[in-house]
mmCIF file of N, CA and C in Angstrom:
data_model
loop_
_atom_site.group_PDB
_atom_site.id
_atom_site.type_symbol
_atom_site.label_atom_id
_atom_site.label_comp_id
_atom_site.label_asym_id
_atom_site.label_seq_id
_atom_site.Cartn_x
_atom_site.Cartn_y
_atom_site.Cartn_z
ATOM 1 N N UNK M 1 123.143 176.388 135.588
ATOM 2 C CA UNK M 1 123.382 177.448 134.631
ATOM 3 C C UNK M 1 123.136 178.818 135.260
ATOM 4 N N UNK M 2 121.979 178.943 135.847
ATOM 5 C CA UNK M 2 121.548 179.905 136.784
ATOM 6 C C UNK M 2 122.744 180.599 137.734
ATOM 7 N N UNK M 3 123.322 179.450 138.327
ATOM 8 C CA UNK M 3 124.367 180.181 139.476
ATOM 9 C C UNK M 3 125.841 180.493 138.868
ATOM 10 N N UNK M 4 126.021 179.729 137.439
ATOM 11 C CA UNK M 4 127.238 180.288 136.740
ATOM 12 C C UNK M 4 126.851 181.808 136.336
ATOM 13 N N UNK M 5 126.056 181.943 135.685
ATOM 14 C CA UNK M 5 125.414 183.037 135.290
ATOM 15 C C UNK M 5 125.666 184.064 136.262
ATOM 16 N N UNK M 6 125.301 183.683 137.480
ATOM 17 C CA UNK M 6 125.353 184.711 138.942
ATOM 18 C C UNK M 6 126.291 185.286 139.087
ATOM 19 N N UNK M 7 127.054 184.094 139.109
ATOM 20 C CA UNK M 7 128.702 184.046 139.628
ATOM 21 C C UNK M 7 129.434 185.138 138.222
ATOM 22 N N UNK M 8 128.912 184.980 137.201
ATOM 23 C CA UNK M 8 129.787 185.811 136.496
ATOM 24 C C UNK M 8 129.635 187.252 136.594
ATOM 25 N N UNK M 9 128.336 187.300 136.813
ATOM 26 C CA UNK M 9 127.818 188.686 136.578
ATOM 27 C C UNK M 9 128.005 189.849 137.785
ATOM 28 N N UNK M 10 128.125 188.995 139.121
ATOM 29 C CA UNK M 10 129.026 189.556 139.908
ATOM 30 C C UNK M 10 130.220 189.703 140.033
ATOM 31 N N UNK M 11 131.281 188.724 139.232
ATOM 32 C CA UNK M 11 132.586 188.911 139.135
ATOM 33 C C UNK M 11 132.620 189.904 138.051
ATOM 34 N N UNK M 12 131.843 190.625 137.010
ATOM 35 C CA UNK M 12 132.246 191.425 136.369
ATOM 36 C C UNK M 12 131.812 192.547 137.123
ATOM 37 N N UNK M 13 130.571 192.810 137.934
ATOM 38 C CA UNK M 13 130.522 193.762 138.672
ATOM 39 C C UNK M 13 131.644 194.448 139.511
ATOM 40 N N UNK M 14 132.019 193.504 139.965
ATOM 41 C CA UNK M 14 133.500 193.454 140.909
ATOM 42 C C UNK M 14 134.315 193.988 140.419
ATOM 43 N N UNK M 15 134.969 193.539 139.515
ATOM 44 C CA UNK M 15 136.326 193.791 138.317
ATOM 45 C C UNK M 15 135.955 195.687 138.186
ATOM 46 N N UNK M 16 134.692 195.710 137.525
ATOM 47 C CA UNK M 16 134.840 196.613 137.096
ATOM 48 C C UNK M 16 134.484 198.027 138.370
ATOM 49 N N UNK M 17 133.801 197.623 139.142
ATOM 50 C CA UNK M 17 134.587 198.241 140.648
ATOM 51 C C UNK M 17 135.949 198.735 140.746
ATOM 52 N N UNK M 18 136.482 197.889 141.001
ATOM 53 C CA UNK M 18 138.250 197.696 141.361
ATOM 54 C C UNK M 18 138.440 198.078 139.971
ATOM 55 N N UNK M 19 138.713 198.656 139.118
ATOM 56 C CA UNK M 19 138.805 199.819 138.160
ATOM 57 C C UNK M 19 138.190 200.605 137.975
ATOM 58 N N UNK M 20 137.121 201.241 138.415
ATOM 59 C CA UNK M 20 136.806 202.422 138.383
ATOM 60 C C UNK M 20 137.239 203.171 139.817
ATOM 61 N N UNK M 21 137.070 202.549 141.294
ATOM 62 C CA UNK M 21 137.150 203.078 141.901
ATOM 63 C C UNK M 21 138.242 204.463 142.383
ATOM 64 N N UNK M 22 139.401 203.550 141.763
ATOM 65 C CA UNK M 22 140.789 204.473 141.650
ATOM 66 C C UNK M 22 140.319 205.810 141.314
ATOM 67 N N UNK M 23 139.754 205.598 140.128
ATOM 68 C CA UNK M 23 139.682 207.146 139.254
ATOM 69 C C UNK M 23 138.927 207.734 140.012
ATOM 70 N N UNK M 24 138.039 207.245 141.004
ATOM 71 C CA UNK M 24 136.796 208.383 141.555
ATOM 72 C C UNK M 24 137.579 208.635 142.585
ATOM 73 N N UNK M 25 138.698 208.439 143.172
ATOM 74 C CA UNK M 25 139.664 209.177 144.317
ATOM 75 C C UNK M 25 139.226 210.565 144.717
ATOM 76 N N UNK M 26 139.303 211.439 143.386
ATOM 77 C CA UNK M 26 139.587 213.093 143.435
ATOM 78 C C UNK M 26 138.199 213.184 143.064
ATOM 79 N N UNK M 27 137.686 212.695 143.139
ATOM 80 C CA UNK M 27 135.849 213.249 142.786
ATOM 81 C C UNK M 27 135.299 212.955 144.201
ATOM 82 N N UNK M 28 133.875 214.051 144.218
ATOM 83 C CA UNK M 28 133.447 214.405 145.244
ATOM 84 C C UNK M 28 132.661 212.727 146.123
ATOM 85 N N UNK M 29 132.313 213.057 147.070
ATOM 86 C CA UNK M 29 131.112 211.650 147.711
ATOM 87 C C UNK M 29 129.872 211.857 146.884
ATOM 88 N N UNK M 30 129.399 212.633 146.327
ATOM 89 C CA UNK M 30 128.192 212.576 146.016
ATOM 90 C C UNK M 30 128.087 211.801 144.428
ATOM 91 N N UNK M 31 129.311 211.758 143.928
ATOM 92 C CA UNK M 31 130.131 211.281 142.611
ATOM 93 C C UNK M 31 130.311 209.610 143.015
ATOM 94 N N UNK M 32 130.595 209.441 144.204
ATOM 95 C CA UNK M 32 131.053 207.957 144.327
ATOM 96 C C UNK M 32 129.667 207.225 145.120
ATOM 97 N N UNK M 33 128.882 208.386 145.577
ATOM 98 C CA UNK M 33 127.303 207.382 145.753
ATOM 99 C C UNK M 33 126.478 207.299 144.635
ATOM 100 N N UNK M 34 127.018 207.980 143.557
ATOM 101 C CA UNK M 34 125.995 207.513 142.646
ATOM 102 C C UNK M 34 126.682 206.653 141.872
ATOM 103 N N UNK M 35 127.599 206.476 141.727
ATOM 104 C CA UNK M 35 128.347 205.206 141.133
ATOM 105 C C UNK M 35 127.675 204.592 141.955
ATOM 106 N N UNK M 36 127.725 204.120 143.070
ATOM 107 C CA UNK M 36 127.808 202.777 143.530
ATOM 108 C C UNK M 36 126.270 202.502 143.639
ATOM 109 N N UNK M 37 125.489 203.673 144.155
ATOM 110 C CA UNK M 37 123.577 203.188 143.687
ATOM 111 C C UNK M 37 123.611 202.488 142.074
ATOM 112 N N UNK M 38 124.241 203.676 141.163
ATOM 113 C CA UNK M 38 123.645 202.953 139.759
ATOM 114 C C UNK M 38 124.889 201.690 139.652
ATOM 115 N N UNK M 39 125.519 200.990 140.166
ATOM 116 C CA UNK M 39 126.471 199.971 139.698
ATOM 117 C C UNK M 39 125.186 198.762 140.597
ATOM 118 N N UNK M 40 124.972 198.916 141.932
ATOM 119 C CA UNK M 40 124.127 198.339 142.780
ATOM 120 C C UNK M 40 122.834 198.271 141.592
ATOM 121 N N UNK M 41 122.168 199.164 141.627
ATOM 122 C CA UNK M 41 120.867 199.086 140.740
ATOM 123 C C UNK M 41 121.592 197.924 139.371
ATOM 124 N N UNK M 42 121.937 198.522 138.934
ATOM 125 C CA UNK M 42 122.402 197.705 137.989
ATOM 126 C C UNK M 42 122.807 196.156 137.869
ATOM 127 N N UNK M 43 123.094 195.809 139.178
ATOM 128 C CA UNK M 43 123.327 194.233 139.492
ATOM 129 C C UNK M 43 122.481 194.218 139.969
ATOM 130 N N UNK M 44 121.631 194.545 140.498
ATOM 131 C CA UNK M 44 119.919 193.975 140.729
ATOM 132 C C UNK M 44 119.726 193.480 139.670
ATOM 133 N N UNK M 45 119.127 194.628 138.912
ATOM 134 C CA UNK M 45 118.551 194.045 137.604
ATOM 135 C C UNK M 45 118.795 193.340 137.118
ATOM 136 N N UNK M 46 120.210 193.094 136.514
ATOM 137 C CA UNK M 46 120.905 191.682 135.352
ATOM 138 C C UNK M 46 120.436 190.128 136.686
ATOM 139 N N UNK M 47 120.833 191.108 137.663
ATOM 140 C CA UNK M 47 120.228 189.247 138.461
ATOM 141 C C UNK M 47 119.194 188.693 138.353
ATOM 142 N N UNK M 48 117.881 189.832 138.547
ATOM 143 C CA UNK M 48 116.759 189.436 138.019
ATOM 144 C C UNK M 48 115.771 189.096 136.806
ATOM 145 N N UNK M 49 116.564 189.411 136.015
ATOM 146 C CA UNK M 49 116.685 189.187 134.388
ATOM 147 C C UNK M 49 117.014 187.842 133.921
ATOM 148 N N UNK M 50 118.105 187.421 135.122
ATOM 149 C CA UNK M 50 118.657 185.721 135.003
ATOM 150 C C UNK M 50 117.838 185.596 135.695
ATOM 151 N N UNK M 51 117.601 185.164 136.753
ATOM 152 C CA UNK M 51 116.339 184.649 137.385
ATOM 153 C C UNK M 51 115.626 184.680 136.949
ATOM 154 N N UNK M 52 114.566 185.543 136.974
ATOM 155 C CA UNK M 52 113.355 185.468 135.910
ATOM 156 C C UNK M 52 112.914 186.116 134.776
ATOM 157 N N UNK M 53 113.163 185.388 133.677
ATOM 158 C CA UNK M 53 113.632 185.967 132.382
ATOM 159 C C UNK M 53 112.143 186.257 131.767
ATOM 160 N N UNK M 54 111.400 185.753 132.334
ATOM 161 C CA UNK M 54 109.671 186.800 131.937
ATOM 162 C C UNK M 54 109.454 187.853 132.871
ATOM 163 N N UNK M 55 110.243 188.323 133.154
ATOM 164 C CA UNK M 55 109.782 190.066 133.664
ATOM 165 C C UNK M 55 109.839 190.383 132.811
ATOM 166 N N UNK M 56 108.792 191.624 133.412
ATOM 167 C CA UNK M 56 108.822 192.574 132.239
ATOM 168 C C UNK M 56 109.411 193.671 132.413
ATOM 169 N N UNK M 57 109.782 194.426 130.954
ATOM 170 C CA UNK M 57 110.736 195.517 130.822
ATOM 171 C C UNK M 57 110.201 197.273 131.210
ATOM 172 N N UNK M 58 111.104 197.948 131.034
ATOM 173 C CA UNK M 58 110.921 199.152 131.851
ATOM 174 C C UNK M 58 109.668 199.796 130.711
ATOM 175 N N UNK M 59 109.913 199.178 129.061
ATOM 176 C CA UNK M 59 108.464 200.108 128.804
ATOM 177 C C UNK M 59 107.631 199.463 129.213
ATOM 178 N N UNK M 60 107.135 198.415 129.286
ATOM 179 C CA UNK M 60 105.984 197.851 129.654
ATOM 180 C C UNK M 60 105.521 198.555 131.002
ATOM 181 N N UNK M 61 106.263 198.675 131.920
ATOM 182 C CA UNK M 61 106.131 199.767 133.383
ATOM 183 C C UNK M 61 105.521 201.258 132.784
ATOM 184 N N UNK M 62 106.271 201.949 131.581
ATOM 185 C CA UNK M 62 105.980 203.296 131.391
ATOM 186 C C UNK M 62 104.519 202.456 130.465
ATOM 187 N N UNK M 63 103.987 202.024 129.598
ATOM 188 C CA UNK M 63 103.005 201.329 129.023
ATOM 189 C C UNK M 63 101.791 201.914 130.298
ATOM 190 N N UNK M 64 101.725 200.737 131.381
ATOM 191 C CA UNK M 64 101.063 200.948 132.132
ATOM 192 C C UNK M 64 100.359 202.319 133.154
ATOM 193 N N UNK M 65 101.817 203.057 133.670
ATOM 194 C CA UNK M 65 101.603 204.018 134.072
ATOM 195 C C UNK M 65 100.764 205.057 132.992
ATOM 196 N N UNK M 66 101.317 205.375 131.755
ATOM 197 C CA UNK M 66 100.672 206.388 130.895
ATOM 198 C C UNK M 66 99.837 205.879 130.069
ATOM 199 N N UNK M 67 99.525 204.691 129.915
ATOM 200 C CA UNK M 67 98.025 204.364 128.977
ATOM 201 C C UNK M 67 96.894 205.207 129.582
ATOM 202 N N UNK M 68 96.702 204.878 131.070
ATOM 203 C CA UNK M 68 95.190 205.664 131.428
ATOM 204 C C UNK M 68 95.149 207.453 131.542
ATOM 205 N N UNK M 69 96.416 207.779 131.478
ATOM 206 C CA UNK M 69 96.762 209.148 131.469
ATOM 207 C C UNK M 69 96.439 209.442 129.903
ATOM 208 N N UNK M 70 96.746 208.640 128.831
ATOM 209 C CA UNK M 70 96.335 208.870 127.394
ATOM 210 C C UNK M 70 94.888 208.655 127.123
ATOM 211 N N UNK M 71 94.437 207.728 127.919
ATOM 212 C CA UNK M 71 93.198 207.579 127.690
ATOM 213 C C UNK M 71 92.418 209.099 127.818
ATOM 214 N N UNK M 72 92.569 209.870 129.456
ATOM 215 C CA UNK M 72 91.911 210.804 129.618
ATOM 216 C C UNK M 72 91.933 211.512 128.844
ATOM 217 N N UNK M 73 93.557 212.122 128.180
ATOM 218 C CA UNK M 73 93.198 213.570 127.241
ATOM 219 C C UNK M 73 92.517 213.297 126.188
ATOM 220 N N UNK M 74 92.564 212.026 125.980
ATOM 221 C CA UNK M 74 91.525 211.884 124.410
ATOM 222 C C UNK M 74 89.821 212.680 124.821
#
């Protein structure tokens, strides 16, 4: 189930590559590296989400970082 899962989630990554890319033709490089960091970032994540579906989420990260920062101003 795991590697269907994979397999799809990179074939939609893909697809939707090979349609966007066209349009970023006339846009600058700095336009088509951040597409492709946040499309990259973005298939990280959903992979690791299938893989291991008890990670934890991005508030739980902000949770941690700013609890002891709330603690102090009290």
């Amino acid at each position: 189930m795991n590697w269907a899962a994979l397999a799809v989630i990179t074939v939609i990554v893909i697809l939707m590559i090979l349609y966007e890319w066209p349009r970023l033709r006339q846009h600058t490089v700095k336009e088509k590296s951040v597409f492709v960091i946040m499309t990259t970032a973005g298939w990280i994540l959903a992979l690791l989400l299938v893989l291991f579906p008890e990670l934890p989420g991005p508030t739980q990260l902000v949770d941690a970082i700013y609890k002891p920062l709330g603690k102090l101003f009290e």
